[in-house]
PDB file of N, CA and C in Angstrom:
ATOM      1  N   UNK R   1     109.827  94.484  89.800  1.00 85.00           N
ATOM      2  CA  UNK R   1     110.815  95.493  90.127  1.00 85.00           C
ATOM      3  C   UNK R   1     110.104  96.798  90.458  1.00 85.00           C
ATOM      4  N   UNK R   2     110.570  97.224  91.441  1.00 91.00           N
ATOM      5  CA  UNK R   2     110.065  98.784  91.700  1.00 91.00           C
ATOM      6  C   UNK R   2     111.244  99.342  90.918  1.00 91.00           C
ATOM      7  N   UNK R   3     110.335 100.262  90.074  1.00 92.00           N
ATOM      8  CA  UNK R   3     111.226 101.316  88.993  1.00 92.00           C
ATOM      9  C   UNK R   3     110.901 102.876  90.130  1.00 92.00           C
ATOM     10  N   UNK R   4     110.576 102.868  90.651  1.00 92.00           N
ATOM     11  CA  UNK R   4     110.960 104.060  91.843  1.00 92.00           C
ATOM     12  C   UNK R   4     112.331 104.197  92.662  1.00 92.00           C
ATOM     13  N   UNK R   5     112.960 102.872  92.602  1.00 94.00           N
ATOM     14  CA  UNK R   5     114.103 102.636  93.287  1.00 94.00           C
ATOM     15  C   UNK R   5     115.249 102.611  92.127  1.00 94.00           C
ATOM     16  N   UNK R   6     116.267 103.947  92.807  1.00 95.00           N
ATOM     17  CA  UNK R   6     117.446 104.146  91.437  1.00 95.00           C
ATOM     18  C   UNK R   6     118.092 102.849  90.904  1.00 95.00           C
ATOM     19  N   UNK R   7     118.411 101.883  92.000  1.00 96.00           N
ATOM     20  CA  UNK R   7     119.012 100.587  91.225  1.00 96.00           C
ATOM     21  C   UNK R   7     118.105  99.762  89.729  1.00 96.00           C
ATOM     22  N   UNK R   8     117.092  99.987  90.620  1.00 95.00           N
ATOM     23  CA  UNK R   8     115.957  99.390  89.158  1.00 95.00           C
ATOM     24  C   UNK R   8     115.900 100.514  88.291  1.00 95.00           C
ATOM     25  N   UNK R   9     115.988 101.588  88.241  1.00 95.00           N
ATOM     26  CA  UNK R   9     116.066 102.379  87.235  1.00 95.00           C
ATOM     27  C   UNK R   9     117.509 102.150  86.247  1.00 95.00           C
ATOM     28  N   UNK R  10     118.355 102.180  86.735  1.00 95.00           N
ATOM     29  CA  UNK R  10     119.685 102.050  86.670  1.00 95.00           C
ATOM     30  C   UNK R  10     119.729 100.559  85.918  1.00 95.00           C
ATOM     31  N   UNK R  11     119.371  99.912  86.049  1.00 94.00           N
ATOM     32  CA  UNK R  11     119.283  98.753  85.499  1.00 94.00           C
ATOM     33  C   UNK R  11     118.506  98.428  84.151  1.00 94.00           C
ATOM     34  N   UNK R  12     117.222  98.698  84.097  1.00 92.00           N
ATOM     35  CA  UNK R  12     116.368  99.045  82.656  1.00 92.00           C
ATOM     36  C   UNK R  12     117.548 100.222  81.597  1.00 92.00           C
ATOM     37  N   UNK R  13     118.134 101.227  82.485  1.00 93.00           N
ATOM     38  CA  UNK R  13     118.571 101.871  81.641  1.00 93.00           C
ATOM     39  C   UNK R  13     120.165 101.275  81.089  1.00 93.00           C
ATOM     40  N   UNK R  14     120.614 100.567  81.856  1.00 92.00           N
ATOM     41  CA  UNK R  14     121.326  99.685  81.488  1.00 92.00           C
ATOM     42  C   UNK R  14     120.989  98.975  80.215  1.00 92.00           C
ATOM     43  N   UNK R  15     120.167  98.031  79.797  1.00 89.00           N
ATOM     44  CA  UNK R  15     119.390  97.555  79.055  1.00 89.00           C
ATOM     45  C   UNK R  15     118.781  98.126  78.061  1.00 89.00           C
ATOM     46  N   UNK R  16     118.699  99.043  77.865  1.00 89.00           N
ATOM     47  CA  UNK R  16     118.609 100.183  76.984  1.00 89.00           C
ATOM     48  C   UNK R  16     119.355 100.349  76.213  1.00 89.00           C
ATOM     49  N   UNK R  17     120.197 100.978  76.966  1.00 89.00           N
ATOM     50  CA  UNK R  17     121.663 101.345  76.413  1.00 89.00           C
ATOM     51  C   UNK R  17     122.542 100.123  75.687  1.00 89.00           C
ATOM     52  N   UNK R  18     122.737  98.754  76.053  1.00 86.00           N
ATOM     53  CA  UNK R  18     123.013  97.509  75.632  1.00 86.00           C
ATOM     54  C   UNK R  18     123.378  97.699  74.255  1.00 86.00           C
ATOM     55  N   UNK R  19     124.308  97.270  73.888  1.00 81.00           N
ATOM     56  CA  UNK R  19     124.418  97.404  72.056  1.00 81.00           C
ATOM     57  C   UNK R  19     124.558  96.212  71.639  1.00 81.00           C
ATOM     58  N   UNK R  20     124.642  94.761  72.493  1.00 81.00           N
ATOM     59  CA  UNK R  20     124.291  93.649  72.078  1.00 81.00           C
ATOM     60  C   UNK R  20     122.958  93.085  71.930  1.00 81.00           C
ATOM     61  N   UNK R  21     122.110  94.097  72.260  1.00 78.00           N
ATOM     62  CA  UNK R  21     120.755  93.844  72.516  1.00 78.00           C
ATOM     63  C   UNK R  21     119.939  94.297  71.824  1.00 78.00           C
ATOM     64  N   UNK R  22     118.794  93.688  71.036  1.00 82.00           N
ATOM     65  CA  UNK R  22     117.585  94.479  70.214  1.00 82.00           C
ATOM     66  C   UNK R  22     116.804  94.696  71.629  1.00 82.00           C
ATOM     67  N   UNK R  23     116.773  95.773  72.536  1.00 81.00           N
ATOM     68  CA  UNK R  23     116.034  95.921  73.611  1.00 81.00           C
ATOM     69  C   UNK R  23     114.877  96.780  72.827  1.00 81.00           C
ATOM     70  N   UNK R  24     113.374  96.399  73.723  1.00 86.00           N
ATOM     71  CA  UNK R  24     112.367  96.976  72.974  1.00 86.00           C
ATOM     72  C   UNK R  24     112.146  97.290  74.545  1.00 86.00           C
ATOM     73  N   UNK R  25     111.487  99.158  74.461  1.00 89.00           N
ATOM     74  CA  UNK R  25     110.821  99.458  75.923  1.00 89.00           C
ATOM     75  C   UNK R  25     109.507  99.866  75.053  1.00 89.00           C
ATOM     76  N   UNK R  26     108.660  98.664  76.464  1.00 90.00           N
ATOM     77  CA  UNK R  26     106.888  98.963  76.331  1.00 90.00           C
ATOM     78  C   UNK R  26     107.005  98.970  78.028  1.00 90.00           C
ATOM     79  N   UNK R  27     106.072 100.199  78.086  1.00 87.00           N
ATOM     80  CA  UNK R  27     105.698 100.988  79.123  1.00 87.00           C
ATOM     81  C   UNK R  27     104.413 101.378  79.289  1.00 87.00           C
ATOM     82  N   UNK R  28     104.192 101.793  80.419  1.00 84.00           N
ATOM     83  CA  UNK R  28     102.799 102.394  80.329  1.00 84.00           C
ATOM     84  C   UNK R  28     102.522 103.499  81.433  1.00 84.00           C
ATOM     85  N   UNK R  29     101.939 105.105  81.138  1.00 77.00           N
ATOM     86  CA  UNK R  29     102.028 105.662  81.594  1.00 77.00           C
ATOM     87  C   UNK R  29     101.414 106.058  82.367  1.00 77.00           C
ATOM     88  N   UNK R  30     101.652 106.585  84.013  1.00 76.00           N
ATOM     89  CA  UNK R  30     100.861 106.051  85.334  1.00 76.00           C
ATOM     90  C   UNK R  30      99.614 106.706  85.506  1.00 76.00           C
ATOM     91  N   UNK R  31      98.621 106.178  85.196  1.00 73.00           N
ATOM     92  CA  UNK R  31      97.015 106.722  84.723  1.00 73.00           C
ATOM     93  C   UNK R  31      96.253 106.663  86.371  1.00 73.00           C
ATOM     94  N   UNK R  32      97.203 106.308  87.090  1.00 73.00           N
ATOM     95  CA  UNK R  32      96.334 106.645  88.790  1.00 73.00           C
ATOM     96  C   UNK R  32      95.613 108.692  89.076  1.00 73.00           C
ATOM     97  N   UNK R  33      96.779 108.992  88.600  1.00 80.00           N
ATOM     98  CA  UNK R  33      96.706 110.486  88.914  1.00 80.00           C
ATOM     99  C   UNK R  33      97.023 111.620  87.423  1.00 80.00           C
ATOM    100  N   UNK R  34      97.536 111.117  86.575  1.00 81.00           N
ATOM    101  CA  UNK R  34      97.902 111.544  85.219  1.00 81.00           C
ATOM    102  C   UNK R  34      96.604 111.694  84.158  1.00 81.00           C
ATOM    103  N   UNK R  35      95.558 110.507  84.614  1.00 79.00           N
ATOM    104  CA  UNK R  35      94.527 110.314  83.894  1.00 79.00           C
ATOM    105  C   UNK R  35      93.053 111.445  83.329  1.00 79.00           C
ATOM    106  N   UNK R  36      92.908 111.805  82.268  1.00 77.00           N
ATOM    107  CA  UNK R  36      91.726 113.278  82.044  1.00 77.00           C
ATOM    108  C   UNK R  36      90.560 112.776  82.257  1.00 77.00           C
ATOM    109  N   UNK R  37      90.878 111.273  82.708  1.00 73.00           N
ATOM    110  CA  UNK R  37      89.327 110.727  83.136  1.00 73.00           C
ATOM    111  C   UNK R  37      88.801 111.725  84.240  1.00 73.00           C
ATOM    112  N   UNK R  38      89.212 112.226  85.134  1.00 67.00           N
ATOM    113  CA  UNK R  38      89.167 112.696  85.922  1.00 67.00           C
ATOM    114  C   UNK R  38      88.099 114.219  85.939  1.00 67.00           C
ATOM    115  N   UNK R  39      88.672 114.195  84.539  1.00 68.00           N
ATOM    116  CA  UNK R  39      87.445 115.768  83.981  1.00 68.00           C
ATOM    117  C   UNK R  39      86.149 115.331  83.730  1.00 68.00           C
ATOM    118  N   UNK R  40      85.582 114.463  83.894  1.00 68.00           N
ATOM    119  CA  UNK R  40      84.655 114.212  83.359  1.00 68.00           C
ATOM    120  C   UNK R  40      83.571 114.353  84.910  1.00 68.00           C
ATOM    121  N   UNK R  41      82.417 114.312  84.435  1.00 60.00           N
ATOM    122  CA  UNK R  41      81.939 115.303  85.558  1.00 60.00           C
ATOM    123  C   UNK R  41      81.397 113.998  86.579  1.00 60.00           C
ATOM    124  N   UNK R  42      81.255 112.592  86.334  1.00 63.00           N
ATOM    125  CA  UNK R  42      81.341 111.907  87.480  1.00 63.00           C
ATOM    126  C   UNK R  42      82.931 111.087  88.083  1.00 63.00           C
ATOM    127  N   UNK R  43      83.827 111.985  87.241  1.00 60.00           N
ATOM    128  CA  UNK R  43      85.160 111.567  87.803  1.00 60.00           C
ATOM    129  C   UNK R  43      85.571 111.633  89.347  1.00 60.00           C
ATOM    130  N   UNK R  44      87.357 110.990  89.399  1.00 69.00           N
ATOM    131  CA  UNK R  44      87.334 111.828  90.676  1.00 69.00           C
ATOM    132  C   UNK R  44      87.378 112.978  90.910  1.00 69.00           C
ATOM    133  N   UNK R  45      88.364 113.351  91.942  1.00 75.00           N
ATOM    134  CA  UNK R  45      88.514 114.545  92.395  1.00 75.00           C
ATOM    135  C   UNK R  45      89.693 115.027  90.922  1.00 75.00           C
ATOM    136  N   UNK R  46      89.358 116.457  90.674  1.00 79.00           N
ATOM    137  CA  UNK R  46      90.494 116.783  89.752  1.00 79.00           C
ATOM    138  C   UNK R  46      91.961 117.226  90.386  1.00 79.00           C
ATOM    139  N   UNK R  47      92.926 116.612  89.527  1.00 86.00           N
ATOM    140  CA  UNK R  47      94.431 116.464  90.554  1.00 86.00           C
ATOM    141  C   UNK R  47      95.685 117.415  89.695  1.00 86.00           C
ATOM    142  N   UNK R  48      94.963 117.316  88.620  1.00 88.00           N
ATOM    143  CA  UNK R  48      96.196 117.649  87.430  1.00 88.00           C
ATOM    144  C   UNK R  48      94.910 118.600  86.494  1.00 88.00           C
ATOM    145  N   UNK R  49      96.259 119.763  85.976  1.00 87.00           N
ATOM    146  CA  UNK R  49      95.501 120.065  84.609  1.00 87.00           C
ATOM    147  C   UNK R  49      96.808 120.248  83.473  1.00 87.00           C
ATOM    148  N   UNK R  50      96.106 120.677  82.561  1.00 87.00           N
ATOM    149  CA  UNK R  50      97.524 120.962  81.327  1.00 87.00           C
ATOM    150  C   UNK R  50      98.112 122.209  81.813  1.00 87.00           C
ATOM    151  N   UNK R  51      98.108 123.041  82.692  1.00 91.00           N
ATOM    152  CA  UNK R  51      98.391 124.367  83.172  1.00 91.00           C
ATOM    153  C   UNK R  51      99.452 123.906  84.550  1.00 91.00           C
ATOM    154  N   UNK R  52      99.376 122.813  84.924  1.00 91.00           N
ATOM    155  CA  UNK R  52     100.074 122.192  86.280  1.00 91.00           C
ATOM    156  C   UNK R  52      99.947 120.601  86.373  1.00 91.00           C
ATOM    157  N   UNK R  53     100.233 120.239  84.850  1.00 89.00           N
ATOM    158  CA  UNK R  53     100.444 119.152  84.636  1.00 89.00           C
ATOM    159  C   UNK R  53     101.284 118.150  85.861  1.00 89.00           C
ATOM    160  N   UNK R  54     101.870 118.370  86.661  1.00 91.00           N
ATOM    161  CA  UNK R  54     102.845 117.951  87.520  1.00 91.00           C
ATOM    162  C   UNK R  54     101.592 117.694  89.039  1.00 91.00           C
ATOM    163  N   UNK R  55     100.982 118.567  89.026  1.00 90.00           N
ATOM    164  CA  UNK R  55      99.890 118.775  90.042  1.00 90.00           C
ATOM    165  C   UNK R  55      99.379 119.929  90.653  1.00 90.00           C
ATOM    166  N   UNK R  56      98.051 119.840  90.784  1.00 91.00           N
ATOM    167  CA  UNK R  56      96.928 121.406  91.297  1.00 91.00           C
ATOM    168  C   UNK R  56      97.921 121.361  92.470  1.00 91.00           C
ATOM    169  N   UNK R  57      98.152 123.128  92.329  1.00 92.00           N
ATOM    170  CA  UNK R  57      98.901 123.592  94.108  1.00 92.00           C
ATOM    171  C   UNK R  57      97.967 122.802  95.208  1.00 92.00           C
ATOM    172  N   UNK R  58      96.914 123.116  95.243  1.00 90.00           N
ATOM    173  CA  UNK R  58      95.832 122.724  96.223  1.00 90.00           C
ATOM    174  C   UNK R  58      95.783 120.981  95.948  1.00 90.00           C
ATOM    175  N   UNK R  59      96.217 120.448  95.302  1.00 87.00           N
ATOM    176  CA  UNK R  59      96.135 118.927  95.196  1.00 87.00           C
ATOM    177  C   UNK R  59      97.506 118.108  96.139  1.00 87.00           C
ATOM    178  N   UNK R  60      98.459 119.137  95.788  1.00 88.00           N
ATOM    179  CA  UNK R  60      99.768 118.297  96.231  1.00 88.00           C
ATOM    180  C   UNK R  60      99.778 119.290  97.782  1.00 88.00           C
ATOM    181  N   UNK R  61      99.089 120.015  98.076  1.00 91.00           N
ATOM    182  CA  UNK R  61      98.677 120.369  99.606  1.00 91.00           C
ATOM    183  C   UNK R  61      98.043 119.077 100.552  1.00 91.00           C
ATOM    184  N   UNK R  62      97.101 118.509 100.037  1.00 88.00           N
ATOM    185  CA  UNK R  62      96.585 117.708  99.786  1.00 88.00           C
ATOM    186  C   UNK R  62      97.228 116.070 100.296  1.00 88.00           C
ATOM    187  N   UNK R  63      97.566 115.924 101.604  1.00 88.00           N
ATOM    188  CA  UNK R  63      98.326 114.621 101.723  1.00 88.00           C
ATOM    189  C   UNK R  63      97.709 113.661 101.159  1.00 88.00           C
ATOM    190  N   UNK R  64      96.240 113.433 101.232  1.00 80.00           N
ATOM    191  CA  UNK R  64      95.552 112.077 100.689  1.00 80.00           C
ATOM    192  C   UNK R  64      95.979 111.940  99.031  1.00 80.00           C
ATOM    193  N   UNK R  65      96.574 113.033  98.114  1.00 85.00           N
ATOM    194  CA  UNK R  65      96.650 112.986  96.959  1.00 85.00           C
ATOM    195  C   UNK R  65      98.408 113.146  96.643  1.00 85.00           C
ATOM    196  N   UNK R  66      99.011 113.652  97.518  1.00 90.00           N
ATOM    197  CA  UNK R  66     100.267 114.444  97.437  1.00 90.00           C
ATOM    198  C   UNK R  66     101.407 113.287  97.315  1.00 90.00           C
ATOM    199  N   UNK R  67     101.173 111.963  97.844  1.00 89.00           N
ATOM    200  CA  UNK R  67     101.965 110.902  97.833  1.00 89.00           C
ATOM    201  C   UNK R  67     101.435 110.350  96.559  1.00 89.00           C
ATOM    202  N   UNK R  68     100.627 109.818  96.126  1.00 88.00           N
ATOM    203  CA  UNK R  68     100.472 109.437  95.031  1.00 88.00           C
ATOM    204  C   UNK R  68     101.038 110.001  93.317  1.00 88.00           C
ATOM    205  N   UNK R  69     100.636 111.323  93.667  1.00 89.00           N
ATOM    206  CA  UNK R  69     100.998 112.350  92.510  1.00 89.00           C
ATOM    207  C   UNK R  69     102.735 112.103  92.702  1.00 89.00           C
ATOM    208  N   UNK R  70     103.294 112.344  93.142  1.00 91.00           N
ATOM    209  CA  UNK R  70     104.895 112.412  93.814  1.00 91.00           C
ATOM    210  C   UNK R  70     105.279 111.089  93.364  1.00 91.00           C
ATOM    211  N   UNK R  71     104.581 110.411  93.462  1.00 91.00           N
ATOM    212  CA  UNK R  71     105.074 109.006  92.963  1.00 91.00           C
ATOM    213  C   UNK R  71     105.186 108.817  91.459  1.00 91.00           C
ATOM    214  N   UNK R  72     103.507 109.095  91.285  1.00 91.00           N
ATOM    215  CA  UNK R  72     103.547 109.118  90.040  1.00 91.00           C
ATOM    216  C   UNK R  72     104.196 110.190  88.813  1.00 91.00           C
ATOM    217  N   UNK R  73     104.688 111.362  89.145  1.00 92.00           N
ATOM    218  CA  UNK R  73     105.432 112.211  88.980  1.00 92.00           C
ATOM    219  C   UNK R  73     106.911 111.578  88.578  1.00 92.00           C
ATOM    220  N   UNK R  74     107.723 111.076  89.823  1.00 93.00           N
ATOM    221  CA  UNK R  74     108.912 110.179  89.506  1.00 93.00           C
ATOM    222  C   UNK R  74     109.010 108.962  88.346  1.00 93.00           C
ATOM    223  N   UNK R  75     107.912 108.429  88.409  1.00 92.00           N
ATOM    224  CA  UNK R  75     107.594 107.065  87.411  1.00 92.00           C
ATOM    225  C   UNK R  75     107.396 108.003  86.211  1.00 92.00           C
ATOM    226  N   UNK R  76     107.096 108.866  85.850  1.00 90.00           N
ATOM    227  CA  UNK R  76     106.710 109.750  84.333  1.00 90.00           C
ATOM    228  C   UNK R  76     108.374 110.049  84.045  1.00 90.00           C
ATOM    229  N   UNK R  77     108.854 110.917  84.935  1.00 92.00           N
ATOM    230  CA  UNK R  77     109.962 111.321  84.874  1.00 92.00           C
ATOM    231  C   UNK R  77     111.306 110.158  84.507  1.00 92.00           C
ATOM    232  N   UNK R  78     110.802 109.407  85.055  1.00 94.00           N
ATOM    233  CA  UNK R  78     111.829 107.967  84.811  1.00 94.00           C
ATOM    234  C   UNK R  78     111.323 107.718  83.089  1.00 94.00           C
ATOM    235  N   UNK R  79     109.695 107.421  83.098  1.00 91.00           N
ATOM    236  CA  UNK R  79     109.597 106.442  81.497  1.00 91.00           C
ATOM    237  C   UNK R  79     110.282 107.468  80.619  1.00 91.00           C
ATOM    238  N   UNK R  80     110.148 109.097  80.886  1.00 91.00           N
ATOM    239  CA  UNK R  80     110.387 110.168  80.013  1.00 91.00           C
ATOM    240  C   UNK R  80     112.172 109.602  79.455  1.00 91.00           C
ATOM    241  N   UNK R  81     112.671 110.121  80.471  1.00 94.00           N
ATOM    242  CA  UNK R  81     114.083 109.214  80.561  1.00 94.00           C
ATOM    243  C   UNK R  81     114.298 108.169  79.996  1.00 94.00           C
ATOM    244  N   UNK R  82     113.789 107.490  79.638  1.00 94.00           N
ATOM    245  CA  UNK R  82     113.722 105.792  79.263  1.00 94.00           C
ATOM    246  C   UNK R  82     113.868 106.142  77.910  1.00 94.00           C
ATOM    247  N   UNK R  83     112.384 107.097  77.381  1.00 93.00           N
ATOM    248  CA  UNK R  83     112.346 107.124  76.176  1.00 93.00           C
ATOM    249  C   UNK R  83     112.818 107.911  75.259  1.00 93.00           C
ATOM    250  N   UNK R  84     113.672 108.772  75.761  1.00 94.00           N
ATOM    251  CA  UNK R  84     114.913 109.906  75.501  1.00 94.00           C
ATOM    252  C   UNK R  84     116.419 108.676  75.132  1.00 94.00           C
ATOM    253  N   UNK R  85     116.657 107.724  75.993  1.00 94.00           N
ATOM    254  CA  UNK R  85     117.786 106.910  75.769  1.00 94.00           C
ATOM    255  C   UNK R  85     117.095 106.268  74.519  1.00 94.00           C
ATOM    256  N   UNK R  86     116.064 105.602  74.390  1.00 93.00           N
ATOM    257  CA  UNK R  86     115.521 105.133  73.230  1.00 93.00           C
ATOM    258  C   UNK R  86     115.823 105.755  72.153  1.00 93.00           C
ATOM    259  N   UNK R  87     115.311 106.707  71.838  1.00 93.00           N
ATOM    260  CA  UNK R  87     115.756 107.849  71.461  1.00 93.00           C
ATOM    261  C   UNK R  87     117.126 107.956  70.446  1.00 93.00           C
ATOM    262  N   UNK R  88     117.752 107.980  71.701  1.00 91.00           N
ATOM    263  CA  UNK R  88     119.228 108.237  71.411  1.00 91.00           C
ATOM    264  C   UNK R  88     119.856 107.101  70.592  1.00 91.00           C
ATOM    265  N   UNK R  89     119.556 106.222  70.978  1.00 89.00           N
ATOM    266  CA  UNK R  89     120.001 104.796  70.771  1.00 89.00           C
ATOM    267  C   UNK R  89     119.317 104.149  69.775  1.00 89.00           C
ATOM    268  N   UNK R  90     118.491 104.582  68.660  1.00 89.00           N
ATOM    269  CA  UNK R  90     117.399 104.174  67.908  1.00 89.00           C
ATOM    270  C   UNK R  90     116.979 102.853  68.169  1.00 89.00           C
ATOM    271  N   UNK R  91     116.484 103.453  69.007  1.00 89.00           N
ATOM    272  CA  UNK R  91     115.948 102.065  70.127  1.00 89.00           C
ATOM    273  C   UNK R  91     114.051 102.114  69.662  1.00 89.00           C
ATOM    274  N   UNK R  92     113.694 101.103  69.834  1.00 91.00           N
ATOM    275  CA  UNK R  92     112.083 101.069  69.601  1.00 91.00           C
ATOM    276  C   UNK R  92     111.328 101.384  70.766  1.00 91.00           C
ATOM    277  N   UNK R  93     110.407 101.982  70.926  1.00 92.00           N
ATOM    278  CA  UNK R  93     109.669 101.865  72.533  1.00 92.00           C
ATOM    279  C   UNK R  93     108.059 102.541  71.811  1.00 92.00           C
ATOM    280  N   UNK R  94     107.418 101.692  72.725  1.00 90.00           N
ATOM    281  CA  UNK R  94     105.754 101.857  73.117  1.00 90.00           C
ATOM    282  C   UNK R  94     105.469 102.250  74.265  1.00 90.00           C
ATOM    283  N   UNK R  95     104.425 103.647  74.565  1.00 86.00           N
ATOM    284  CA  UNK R  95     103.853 104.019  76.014  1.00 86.00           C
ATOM    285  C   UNK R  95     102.561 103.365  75.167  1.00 86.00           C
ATOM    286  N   UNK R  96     102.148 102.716  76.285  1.00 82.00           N
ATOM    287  CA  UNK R  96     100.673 102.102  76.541  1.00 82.00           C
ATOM    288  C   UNK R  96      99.984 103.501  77.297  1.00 82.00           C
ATOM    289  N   UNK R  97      98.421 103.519  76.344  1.00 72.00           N
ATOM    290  CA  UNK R  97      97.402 104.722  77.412  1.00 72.00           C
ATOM    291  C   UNK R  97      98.178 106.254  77.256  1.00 72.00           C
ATOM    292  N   UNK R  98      99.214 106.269  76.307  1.00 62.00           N
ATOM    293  CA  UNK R  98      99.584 107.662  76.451  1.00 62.00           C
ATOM    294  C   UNK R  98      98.701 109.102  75.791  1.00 62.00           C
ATOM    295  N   UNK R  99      97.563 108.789  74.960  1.00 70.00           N
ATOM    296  CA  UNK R  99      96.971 109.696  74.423  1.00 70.00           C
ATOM    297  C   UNK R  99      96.045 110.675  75.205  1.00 70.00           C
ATOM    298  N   UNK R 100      95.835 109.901  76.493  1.00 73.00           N
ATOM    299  CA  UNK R 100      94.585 110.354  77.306  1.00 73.00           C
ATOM    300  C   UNK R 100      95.516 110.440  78.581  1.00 73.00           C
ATOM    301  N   UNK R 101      95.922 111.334  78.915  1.00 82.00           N
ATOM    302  CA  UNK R 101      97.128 111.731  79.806  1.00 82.00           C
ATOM    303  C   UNK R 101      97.984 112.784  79.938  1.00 82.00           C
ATOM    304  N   UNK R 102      97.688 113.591  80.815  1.00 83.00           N
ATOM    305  CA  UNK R 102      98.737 115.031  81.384  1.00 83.00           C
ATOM    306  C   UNK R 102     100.478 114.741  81.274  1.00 83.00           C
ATOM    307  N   UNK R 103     100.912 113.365  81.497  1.00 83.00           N
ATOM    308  CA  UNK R 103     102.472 113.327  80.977  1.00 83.00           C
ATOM    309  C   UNK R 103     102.626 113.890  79.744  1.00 83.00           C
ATOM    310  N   UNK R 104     102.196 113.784  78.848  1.00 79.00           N
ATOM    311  CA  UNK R 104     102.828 114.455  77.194  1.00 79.00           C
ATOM    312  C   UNK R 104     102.216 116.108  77.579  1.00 79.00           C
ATOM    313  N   UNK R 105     101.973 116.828  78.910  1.00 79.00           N
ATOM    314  CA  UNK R 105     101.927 118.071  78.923  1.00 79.00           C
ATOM    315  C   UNK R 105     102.917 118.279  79.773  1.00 79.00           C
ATOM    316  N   UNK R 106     103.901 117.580  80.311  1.00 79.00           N
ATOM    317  CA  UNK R 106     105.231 117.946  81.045  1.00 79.00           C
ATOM    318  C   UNK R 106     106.126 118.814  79.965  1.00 79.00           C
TER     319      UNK R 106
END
């Protein structure tokens, strides 16, 4: 499923929400462009910091980087969502890779 597309979003959150359901969300958070690997001094190019967690002005200028980030931006914004209904719903959920990652600086 592409979770970029509202129906598939719409649908997990469906499932979520479920009250016939022990639904468990395991996720994992999109480490293409989110990742602090990136600081490290044979990383890539740096894309994100905790100051513009979302993305460097000069990065999302940046077409070779600007689609990716944008993507991955929406997919954060969605799991965030996910795990807010969890949340709500004392629902269980796991982010996979979330410790080493600019999403928990949104």
């Amino acid at each position: 499923m592409d979770l970029l597309l509202e129906w598939t979003q719409s649908f997990v959150l469906d499932l979520l929400a479920c009250r016939s359901s022990d639904t468990i969300l395991w996720c994992s958070v999109p480490c293409g462009s989110f990742s602090r690997a990136r600081e490290r001094a044979n990383g890539s190019k740096r894309i994100r910091s905790m100051k513009h967690p979302l993305g460097l002005p000069e990065a999302l200028a940046d077409d070779a980087h600007a689609a990716q980030m944008t993507n991955d931006n929406a997919l954060s914004a969605f799991m965030l969502k996910a795990i807010k209904l969890c949340a709500e719903h004392k629902r269980r959920w796991f982010a996979l890779g979330s410790g080493s990652s600019y999403v928990w600086d949104i």
